[in-house]
Structure formats: structure tokens, C-alpha cells
């Protein structure tokens, strides 16, 4: 089934004189989790910043088209939790409302904290939490914004294996049917979470094959290994070409 | 309670060392008066010390408040405007390049013998540590936090006051503590150069009459005030930076 197109980006992206993406095209469908895979330095994060309308350290020539009436378009989840250390957990979840001078919705924040399996820590400062708990607070903060598109810049890469696996499952559950664009260099993560998987290779975005059965983790180990092998090979090829 | 005990112990050790130096070197009272003589002098000359100390404290506090406000305003101006950075940073450095002793007579000439020449001296002496520490703190914010707040729809004002300034508080605290320690110096130098009141004036007055015990009394009163001011500033900044473990090393 093809979902409604929500966002499209096409053009060329370069930093100084180095072309990162040349004549590329990216189409984001509503309600799908799109992952952009590639090794470090190929322009994944720059592309994400470009989509978010942030300042990028290079030049972009092309078009970004967004088909949405929602005034809150993007929310952001980064590699670091980016929690403000002087604000309590609840206030960190409500950060968007604080910054926009809106009334704080504590009830909703509490509900989301419960959803990310964090309870009775509302008044604690981030410094008292573990890395995994902090990243879950960051996830709750992202969900609090209720935006059209969730942008994720390697959000699980700073976590240990078990914590990463837990938060990936949690993200998959809570971001179900939401439009997500994630960049990562981890093929396993990309295969486990994505509905659409794109690889940056040869300065282009290439779509990689995924099984019809979603989510990926529900398929048999043998099939997973096959797709994992394929993805790794493509990633290696892309690395050699670059 | 433990802090108070520690403080009293330090004072007693200081008095003991002072007394030992005086006793062992057998220095005459007109060069180095003993602790006992100075304490007696403080009680005997309270009618001189008290009104002059009040004036100096007033100059220091007004100078500290105005200098802090000026430093904070400049720090914000520097962070929001590239032109201000180009224009103001050399000027801020200049305030430190000119020796404060050279400025004091000029300020007295321009502003007279009243408190304002001393207030301005205090402001000049604290302006640099406050401005630079605040500016450096404002600069050090993680660019990803700025990106996050921009995506969340922060305005320039809310981003500055709700994110950037709180991030700068630990750095600003260091500047404010330095300022609290330096501020009395500005006021006293101003009084030395031209005044008819204040602890600086009293020090010169006592020195001229070889009343070294009175001079020491004035120095001790000033030192006590500096310690109190530093502790008040430390207390306030510690409250504001409770969340930052690096600001609270034991």
C-alpha cells in the first residue's frame, strides 16, 4: 500500500567543494518510518538538518515540498538526550510548551512518562537518571510535541546493547503510524525499525529491499540474516565507492 | 555549624600566626601592631571606623550592582550581535589594559570627590570578569540544544532567557565571585586618590598620623566585608547552579 506523500526533497547538497548528495530525491510517506543509512560523513545528519530547516554547514540547491496543514511539523530526537539539566523531568518533557510560553500540560507529560516506562521521577533532575532513562525522557519529550514528522538523528547510538534494544522496541510501539525519518549507521537498527530503508551510496539515495512482513523482528531468524547480509554488503560497497 | 567552626578556627590560626610573627620578630607597634592592640583600636575607634566603613560599603554595593548589570547587558549584547562583538570586545579589553591607578585621578577630576568616582572605579574593576565569564558561558551552549529549541518553536527571547542564560550561569558564577573579591579594591583605590570619607581615606589618615593600629583596623573591617560579600554572592550563585555538579565540588 502506498501512503500519502508528505514530504519530498530533491536537489544537490555540498559542503565546501565536496558533493555529498548529487541530484538526489527523497520522498517521505505519511505514517511510515523511513531510515537513511550510511557510514559517517556521507551527509545523513546534514540532510536531516536540511529537512528540519536548520542551518547547515553547506549549500543546498533544490526543492523541499511539504504537504501538511499542521503548524507543528517537526520534532527532533538526537544522539544525546539534550535534556536541560536545571529542569525537572516533567518540565523537560514540556520543554516545547515552556519555550512557546504555553500552559504546561502536566497530565499529558505524566501519561507519556508512564508510556516510556518511567514513573515517580517527575520532579527529579536529569542528572540523577541513567543514560537509558534520560533517552526515554527525550522520547517522551519528542512525543509530547505531537508533530507531523519525527526526525531522529542516530537516537540510540550512545546506548548499551540491552538499553538500546529496549528503547528501540518502545520507540517502535509509541511511534507506530507516525511519520519518522531516522538516520543511522547501524544496519541492524535500520532493518528492525524501518518501513522504508534508503542507503546513501555514490552521492545518491538508493532504496533497499525489505521483507513484506513488518516489523522485521517478527520474521524468522534465517530471513533476517539474509536481509542483514544483503544490507551489510550494500553498505560495504557504498563505503568502497566513496 | 561545621562551616562556622571551620571559619572560627581559620581566624584563630590567622591571629596566632600574626601574634607569633610579631612576638618572634620583636617588631615595634608602629610597624606591626599585635592582634590585641588592633582589636582594642577597633573598639576605641569605632566612631571613626563605623561611618567611614558605611560609606565604603555603600560604594562597593552600588558599584557591584551597577557593574554586574552592565556586565550582564554587555554579555547578552555580545552574544546576539556580531557587530557588537567586533565593536565592543576591543573596548572591553581596553578597560583592563589601562592601569586602574591611572584612571582613578581622572575619574576624581571628572566626577568629584563624592561616591560616584569610587562607584565607577568599582564598576570598571568588576566589569571585565563579569562580562567575559558571562559571554563565554553564553557561547558554550551545545549547538544541538539550540537546534532542538529552534525546532520546538523557541523565540529569540525565550531561547535566550529560558535556555542560553541558565546554561551560562555556572560560568557567570565564577565571574561574580571574582567580582565580589575585586570590588572593594576599586572603591578603596578611588578613596586613596581623592576623598574625604571612607575606609581608604581612613587608611591614609591613620598612616599620616602613624596610627598603624587604626590603619590595620580599617584593613580588617574591609577584609571582613569582602569575605561577607563573597559569601553572599557564593550563596546566591550556588542556589542558582544547584543543578550543576561541577559547580559544587567538595
PDB file of N, CA, C and O in Angstrom, chain B residues 111-135:
ATOM      1  N   UNK B 111      34.428  63.382  38.110  1.00  0.00           N
ATOM      2  CA  UNK B 111      33.207  63.126  38.910  1.00  0.00           C
ATOM      3  C   UNK B 111      33.261  63.702  40.324  1.00  0.00           C
ATOM      4  O   UNK B 111      32.292  63.589  41.080  1.00  0.00           O
ATOM      5  N   UNK B 112      34.383  64.266  40.687  1.00  0.00           N
ATOM      6  CA  UNK B 112      34.485  64.903  42.003  1.00  0.00           C
ATOM      7  C   UNK B 112      34.871  63.937  43.112  1.00  0.00           C
ATOM      8  O   UNK B 112      35.145  62.759  42.861  1.00  0.00           O
ATOM      9  N   UNK B 113      34.846  64.461  44.329  1.00  0.00           N
ATOM     10  CA  UNK B 113      35.299  63.695  45.485  1.00  0.00           C
ATOM     11  C   UNK B 113      34.186  62.829  46.090  1.00  0.00           C
ATOM     12  O   UNK B 113      34.417  62.140  47.062  1.00  0.00           O
ATOM     13  N   UNK B 114      33.012  62.907  45.554  1.00  0.00           N
ATOM     14  CA  UNK B 114      31.865  62.155  46.093  1.00  0.00           C
ATOM     15  C   UNK B 114      31.970  60.666  45.812  1.00  0.00           C
ATOM     16  O   UNK B 114      33.020  60.167  45.390  1.00  0.00           O
ATOM     17  N   UNK B 115      30.856  59.960  46.017  1.00  0.00           N
ATOM     18  CA  UNK B 115      30.911  58.492  45.900  1.00  0.00           C
ATOM     19  C   UNK B 115      31.008  58.006  44.444  1.00  0.00           C
ATOM     20  O   UNK B 115      31.459  56.899  44.195  1.00  0.00           O
ATOM     21  N   UNK B 116      30.562  58.818  43.478  1.00  0.00           N
ATOM     22  CA  UNK B 116      30.416  58.286  42.117  1.00  0.00           C
ATOM     23  C   UNK B 116      31.734  57.904  41.450  1.00  0.00           C
ATOM     24  O   UNK B 116      31.792  56.951  40.675  1.00  0.00           O
ATOM     25  N   UNK B 117      32.819  58.673  41.781  1.00  0.00           N
ATOM     26  CA  UNK B 117      34.114  58.279  41.191  1.00  0.00           C
ATOM     27  C   UNK B 117      34.523  56.901  41.710  1.00  0.00           C
ATOM     28  O   UNK B 117      35.092  56.090  40.983  1.00  0.00           O
ATOM     29  N   UNK B 118      34.161  56.580  42.972  1.00  0.00           N
ATOM     30  CA  UNK B 118      34.509  55.264  43.552  1.00  0.00           C
ATOM     31  C   UNK B 118      33.587  54.161  43.006  1.00  0.00           C
ATOM     32  O   UNK B 118      34.030  53.031  42.760  1.00  0.00           O
ATOM     33  N   UNK B 119      32.328  54.555  42.830  1.00  0.00           N
ATOM     34  CA  UNK B 119      31.369  53.590  42.259  1.00  0.00           C
ATOM     35  C   UNK B 119      31.823  53.194  40.848  1.00  0.00           C
ATOM     36  O   UNK B 119      31.843  52.001  40.494  1.00  0.00           O
ATOM     37  N   UNK B 120      32.215  54.192  40.068  1.00  0.00           N
ATOM     38  CA  UNK B 120      32.657  53.903  38.692  1.00  0.00           C
ATOM     39  C   UNK B 120      33.943  53.057  38.708  1.00  0.00           C
ATOM     40  O   UNK B 120      34.093  52.123  37.915  1.00  0.00           O
ATOM     41  N   UNK B 121      34.840  53.365  39.647  1.00  0.00           N
ATOM     42  CA  UNK B 121      36.076  52.561  39.775  1.00  0.00           C
ATOM     43  C   UNK B 121      35.729  51.090  40.053  1.00  0.00           C
ATOM     44  O   UNK B 121      36.307  50.177  39.461  1.00  0.00           O
ATOM     45  N   UNK B 122      34.791  50.914  40.968  1.00  0.00           N
ATOM     46  CA  UNK B 122      34.360  49.541  41.303  1.00  0.00           C
ATOM     47  C   UNK B 122      33.759  48.876  40.073  1.00  0.00           C
ATOM     48  O   UNK B 122      34.042  47.709  39.778  1.00  0.00           O
ATOM     49  N   UNK B 123      32.918  49.629  39.354  1.00  0.00           N
ATOM     50  CA  UNK B 123      32.291  49.071  38.150  1.00  0.00           C
ATOM     51  C   UNK B 123      33.339  48.649  37.128  1.00  0.00           C
ATOM     52  O   UNK B 123      33.243  47.572  36.540  1.00  0.00           O
ATOM     53  N   UNK B 124      34.340  49.515  36.944  1.00  0.00           N
ATOM     54  CA  UNK B 124      35.374  49.204  35.939  1.00  0.00           C
ATOM     55  C   UNK B 124      36.135  47.938  36.335  1.00  0.00           C
ATOM     56  O   UNK B 124      36.414  47.071  35.500  1.00  0.00           O
ATOM     57  N   UNK B 125      36.425  47.834  37.623  1.00  0.00           N
ATOM     58  CA  UNK B 125      37.235  46.689  38.075  1.00  0.00           C
ATOM     59  C   UNK B 125      36.472  45.359  37.962  1.00  0.00           C
ATOM     60  O   UNK B 125      37.071  44.320  37.701  1.00  0.00           O
ATOM     61  N   UNK B 126      35.153  45.397  38.100  1.00  0.00           N
ATOM     62  CA  UNK B 126      34.397  44.128  38.027  1.00  0.00           C
ATOM     63  C   UNK B 126      33.790  43.865  36.648  1.00  0.00           C
ATOM     64  O   UNK B 126      33.319  42.765  36.377  1.00  0.00           O
ATOM     65  N   UNK B 127      33.796  44.883  35.809  1.00  0.00           N
ATOM     66  CA  UNK B 127      33.147  44.767  34.502  1.00  0.00           C
ATOM     67  C   UNK B 127      33.735  43.631  33.664  1.00  0.00           C
ATOM     68  O   UNK B 127      33.012  42.823  33.088  1.00  0.00           O
ATOM     69  N   UNK B 128      35.058  43.568  33.633  1.00  0.00           N
ATOM     70  CA  UNK B 128      35.723  42.574  32.785  1.00  0.00           C
ATOM     71  C   UNK B 128      35.428  41.133  33.208  1.00  0.00           C
ATOM     72  O   UNK B 128      34.971  40.334  32.380  1.00  0.00           O
ATOM     73  N   UNK B 129      35.659  40.764  34.485  1.00  0.00           N
ATOM     74  CA  UNK B 129      35.380  39.358  34.840  1.00  0.00           C
ATOM     75  C   UNK B 129      33.922  38.954  34.629  1.00  0.00           C
ATOM     76  O   UNK B 129      33.649  37.831  34.201  1.00  0.00           O
ATOM     77  N   UNK B 130      33.001  39.885  34.910  1.00  0.00           N
ATOM     78  CA  UNK B 130      31.577  39.535  34.740  1.00  0.00           C
ATOM     79  C   UNK B 130      31.228  39.397  33.261  1.00  0.00           C
ATOM     80  O   UNK B 130      30.640  38.398  32.836  1.00  0.00           O
ATOM     81  N   UNK B 131      31.619  40.382  32.468  1.00  0.00           N
ATOM     82  CA  UNK B 131      31.260  40.361  31.039  1.00  0.00           C
ATOM     83  C   UNK B 131      31.844  39.132  30.350  1.00  0.00           C
ATOM     84  O   UNK B 131      31.132  38.395  29.662  1.00  0.00           O
ATOM     85  N   UNK B 132      33.138  38.913  30.558  1.00  0.00           N
ATOM     86  CA  UNK B 132      33.803  37.822  29.830  1.00  0.00           C
ATOM     87  C   UNK B 132      33.302  36.454  30.299  1.00  0.00           C
ATOM     88  O   UNK B 132      33.034  35.569  29.478  1.00  0.00           O
ATOM     89  N   UNK B 133      33.122  36.291  31.612  1.00  0.00           N
ATOM     90  CA  UNK B 133      32.649  34.987  32.085  1.00  0.00           C
ATOM     91  C   UNK B 133      31.233  34.704  31.570  1.00  0.00           C
ATOM     92  O   UNK B 133      30.919  33.580  31.162  1.00  0.00           O
ATOM     93  N   UNK B 134      30.399  35.729  31.567  1.00  0.00           N
ATOM     94  CA  UNK B 134      29.023  35.557  31.098  1.00  0.00           C
ATOM     95  C   UNK B 134      28.996  35.269  29.588  1.00  0.00           C
ATOM     96  O   UNK B 134      28.319  34.339  29.129  1.00  0.00           O
ATOM     97  N   UNK B 135      29.774  36.031  28.847  1.00  0.00           N
ATOM     98  CA  UNK B 135      29.833  35.859  27.392  1.00  0.00           C
ATOM     99  C   UNK B 135      30.342  34.456  27.040  1.00  0.00           C
ATOM    100  O   UNK B 135      29.786  33.775  26.173  1.00  0.00           O
TER     101      UNK B 135
END
